[in-house]
PDB file of C-alpha atoms in Angstrom:
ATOM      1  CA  UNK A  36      54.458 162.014  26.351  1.00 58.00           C
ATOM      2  CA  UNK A  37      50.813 161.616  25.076  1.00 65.00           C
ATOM      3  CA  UNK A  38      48.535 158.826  25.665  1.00 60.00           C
ATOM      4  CA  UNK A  39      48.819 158.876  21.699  1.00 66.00           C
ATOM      5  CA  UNK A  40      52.684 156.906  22.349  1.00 68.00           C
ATOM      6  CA  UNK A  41      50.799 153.950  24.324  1.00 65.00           C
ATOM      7  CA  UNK A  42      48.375 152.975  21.224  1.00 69.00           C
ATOM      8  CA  UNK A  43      50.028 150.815  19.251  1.00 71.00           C
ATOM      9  CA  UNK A  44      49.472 147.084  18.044  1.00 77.00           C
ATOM     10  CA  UNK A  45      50.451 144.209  19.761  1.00 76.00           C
ATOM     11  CA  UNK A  46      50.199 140.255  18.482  1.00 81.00           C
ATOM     12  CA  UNK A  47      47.710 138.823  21.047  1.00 78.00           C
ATOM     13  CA  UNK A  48      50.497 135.863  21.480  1.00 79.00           C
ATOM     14  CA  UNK A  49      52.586 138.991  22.676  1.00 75.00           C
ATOM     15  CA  UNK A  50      50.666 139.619  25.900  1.00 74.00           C
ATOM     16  CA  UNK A  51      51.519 138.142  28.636  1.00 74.00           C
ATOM     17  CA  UNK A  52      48.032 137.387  30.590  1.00 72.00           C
ATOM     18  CA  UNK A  53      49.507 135.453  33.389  1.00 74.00           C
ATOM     19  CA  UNK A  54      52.627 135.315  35.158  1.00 76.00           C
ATOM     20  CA  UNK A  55      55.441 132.795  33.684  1.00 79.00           C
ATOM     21  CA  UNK A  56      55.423 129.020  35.354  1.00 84.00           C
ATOM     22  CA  UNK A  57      58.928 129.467  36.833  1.00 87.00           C
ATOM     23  CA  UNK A  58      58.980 133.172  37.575  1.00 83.00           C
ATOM     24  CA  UNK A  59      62.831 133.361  37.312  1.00 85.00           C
ATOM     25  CA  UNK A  60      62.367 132.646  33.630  1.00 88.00           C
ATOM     26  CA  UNK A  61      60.846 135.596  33.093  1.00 88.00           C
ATOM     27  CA  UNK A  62      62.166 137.992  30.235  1.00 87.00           C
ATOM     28  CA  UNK A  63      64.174 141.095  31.148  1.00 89.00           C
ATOM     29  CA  UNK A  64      64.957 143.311  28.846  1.00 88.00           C
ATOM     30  CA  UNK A  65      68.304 145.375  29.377  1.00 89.00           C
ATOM     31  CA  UNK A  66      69.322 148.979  28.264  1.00 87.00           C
ATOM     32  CA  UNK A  67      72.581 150.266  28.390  1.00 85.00           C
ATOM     33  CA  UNK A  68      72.611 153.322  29.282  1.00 83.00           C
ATOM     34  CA  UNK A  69      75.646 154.357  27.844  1.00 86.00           C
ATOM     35  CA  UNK A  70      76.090 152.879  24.299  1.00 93.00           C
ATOM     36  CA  UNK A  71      71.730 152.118  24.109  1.00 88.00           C
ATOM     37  CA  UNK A  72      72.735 148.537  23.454  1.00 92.00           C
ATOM     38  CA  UNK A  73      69.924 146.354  24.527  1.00 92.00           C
ATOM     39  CA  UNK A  74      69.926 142.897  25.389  1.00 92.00           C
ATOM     40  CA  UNK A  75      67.367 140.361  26.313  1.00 93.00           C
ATOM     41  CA  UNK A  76      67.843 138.286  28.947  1.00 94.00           C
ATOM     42  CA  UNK A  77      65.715 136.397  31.861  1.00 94.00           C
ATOM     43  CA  UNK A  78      65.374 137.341  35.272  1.00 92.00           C
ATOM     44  CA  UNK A  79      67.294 134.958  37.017  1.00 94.00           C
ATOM     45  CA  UNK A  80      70.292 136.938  35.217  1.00 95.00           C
ATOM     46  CA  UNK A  81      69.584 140.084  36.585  1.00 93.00           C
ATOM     47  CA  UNK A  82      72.386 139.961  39.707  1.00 93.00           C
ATOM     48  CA  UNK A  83      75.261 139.923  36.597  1.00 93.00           C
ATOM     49  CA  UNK A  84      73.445 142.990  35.119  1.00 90.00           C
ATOM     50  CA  UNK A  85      73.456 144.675  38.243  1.00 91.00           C
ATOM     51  CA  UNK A  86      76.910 146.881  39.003  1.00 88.00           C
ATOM     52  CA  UNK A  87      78.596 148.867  42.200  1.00 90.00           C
ATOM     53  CA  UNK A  88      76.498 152.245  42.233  1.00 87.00           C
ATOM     54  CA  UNK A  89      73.358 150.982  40.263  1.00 86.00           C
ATOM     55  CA  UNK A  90      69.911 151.735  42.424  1.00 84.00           C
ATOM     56  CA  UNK A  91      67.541 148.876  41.874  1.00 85.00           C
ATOM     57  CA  UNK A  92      63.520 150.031  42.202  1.00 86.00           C
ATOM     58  CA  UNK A  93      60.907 147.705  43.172  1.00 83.00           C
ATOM     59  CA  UNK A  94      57.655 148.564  41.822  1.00 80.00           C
ATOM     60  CA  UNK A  95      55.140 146.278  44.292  1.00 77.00           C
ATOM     61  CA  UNK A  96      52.206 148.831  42.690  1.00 73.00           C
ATOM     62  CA  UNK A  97      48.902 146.992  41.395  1.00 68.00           C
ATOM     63  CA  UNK A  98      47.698 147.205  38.114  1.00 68.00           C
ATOM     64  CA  UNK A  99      44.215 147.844  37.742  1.00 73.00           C
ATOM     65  CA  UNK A 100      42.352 145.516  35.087  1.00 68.00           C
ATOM     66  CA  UNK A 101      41.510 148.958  32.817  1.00 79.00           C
ATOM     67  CA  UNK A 102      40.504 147.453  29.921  1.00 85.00           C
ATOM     68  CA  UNK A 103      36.692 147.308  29.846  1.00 88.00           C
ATOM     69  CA  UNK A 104      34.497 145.125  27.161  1.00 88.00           C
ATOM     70  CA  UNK A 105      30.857 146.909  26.869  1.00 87.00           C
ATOM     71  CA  UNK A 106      27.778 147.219  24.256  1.00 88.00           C
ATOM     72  CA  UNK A 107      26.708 150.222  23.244  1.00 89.00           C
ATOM     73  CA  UNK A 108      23.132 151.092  24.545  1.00 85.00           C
ATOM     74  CA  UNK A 109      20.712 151.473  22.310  1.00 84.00           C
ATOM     75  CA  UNK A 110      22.510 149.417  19.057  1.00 86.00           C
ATOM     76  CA  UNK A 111      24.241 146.292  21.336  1.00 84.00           C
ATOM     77  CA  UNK A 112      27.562 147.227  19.617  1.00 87.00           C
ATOM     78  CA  UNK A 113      30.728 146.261  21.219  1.00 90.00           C
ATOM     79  CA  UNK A 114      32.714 149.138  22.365  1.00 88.00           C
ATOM     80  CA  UNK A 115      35.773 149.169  24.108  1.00 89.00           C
ATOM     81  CA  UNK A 116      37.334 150.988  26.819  1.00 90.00           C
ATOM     82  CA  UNK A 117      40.961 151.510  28.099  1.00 88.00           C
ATOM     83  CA  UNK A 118      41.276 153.743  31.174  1.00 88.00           C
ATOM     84  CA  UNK A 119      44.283 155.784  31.488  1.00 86.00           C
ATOM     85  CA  UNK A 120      43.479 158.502  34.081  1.00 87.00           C
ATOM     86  CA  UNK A 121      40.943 158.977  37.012  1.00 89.00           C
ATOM     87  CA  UNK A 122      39.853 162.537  37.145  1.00 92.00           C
ATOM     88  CA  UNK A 123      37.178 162.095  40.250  1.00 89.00           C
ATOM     89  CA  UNK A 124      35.172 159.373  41.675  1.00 86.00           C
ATOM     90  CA  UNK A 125      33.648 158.670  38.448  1.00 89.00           C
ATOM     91  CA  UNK A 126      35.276 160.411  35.719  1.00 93.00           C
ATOM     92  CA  UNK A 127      37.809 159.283  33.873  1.00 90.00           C
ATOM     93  CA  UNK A 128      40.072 159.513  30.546  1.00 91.00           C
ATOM     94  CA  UNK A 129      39.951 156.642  28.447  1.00 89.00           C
ATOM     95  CA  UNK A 130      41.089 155.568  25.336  1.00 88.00           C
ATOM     96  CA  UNK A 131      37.519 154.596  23.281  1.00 87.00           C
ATOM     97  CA  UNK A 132      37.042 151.949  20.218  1.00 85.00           C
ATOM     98  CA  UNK A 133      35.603 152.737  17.771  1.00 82.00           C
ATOM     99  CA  UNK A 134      36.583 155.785  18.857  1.00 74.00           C
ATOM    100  CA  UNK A 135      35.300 157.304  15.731  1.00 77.00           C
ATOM    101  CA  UNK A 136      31.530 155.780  16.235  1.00 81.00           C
ATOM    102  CA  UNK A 137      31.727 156.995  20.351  1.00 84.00           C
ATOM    103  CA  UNK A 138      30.067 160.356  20.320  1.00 87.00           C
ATOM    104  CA  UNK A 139      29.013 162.342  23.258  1.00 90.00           C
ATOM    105  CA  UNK A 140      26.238 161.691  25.330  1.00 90.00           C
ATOM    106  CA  UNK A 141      26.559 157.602  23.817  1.00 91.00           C
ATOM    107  CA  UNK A 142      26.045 155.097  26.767  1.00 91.00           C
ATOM    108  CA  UNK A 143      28.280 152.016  27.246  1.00 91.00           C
ATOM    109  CA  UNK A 144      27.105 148.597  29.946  1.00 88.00           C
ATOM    110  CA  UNK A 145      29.514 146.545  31.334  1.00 86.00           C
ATOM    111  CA  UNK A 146      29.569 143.637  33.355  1.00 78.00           C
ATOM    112  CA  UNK A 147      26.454 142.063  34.935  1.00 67.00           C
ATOM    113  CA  UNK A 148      26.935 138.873  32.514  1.00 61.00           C
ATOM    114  CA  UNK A 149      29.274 137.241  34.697  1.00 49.00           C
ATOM    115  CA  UNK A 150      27.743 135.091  37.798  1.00 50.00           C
ATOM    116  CA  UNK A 151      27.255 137.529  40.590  1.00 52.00           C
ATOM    117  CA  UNK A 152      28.508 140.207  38.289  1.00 53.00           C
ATOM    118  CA  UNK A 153      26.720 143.885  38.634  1.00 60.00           C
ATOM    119  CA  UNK A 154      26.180 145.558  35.487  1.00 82.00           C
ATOM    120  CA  UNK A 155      27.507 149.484  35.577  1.00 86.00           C
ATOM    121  CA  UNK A 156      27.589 151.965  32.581  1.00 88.00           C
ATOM    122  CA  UNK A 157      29.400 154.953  31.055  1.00 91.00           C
ATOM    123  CA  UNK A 158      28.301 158.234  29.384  1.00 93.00           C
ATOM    124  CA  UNK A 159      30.985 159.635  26.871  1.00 92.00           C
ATOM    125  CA  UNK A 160      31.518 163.540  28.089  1.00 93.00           C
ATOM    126  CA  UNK A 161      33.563 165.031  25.585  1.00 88.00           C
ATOM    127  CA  UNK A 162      37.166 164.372  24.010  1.00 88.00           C
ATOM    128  CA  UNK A 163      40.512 164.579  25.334  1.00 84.00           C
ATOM    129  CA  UNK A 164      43.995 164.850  23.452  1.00 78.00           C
ATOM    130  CA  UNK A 165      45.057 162.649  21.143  1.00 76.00           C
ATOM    131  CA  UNK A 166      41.711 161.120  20.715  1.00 79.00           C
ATOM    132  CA  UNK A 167      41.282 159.905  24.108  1.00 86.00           C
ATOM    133  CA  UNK A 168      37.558 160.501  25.764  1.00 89.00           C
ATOM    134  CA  UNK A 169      36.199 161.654  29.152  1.00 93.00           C
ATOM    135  CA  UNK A 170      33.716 159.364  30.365  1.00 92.00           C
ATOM    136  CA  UNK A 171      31.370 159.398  33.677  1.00 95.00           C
ATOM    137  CA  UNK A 172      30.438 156.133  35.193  1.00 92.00           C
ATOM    138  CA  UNK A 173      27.210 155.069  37.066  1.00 88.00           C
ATOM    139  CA  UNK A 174      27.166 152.515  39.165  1.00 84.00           C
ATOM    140  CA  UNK A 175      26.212 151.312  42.799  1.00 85.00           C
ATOM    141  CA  UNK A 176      28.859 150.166  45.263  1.00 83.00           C
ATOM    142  CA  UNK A 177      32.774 150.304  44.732  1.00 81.00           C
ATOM    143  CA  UNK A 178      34.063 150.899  41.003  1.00 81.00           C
ATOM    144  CA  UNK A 179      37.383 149.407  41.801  1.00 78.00           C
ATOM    145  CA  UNK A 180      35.634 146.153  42.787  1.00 79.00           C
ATOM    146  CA  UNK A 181      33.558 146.308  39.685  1.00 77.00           C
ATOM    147  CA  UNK A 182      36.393 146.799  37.439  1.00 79.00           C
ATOM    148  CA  UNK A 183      37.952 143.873  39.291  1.00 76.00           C
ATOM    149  CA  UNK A 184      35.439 141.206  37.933  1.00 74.00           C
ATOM    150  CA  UNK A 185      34.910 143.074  34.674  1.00 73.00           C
ATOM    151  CA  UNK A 186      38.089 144.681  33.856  1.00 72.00           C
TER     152      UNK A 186
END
């Protein structure tokens, strides 16, 4: 698996931004293991999907907000950011649009519009596989906070 199979297109109307009114109603999607039938069902349904010997995992993990909106310093082009991997305390692999117009040594600013929001940039190192990017941050204080209120 290559961060390549996560890049696809996806109707904005398709992602879900905040969780559904009447959480029960959520959508669950069910594979069959056996046959690869799938159905679609809500969650409130899950208990009948649910047999003698299946394991159920909860996943109580938080998602980091890793999509990151930026200019491009120097030309004030938007540029894009989607981070997939931290490498150290401030490098990571990220997936980069225009990935094509992203060359090394380019410098991207986030944040700082927002009230109380602290601006915080990152330098483009070199590419990855499948087209991703290695990219060094600067900033002062926490990064997960930062990518909290600009993520």
């Amino acid at each position: 698996m290559t961060l390549k199979d996560f890049d696809y297109a996806l109707p904005e109307g398709r992602i879900a931004r905040y969780p559904c009114e009447d959480r029960d109603g959520s959508r669950l999607m069910v594979v069959h293991m056996g046959s690869g039938r799938v159905q679609h069902r809500r969650f409130r349904d899950l208990p009948e999907c649910l047999g003698a010997g299946d394991c159920l995992v909860l996943n109580e993990s938080r998602v980091i907000p890793a999509r990151l909106l930026g200019v491009r310093e120097g030309t004030g082009g938007r540029a894009e950011l989607l981070l997939a991997k931290r490498l150290s305390e401030d490098v990571w692999e990220a997936m980069a649009r225009p990935g094509r117009r992203l060359r090394e040594g380019d410098r991207l600013v986030f944040g700082g519009d927002a009230p109380g929001g602290r601006a915080f940039s990152a330098e483009m190192l070199g590419y990855g596989e499948a087209g991703s990017r290695f990219v060094r941050f600067s900033f002062e204080g926490d990064f997960m906070e930062l990518l909290e209120k600009a993520g």
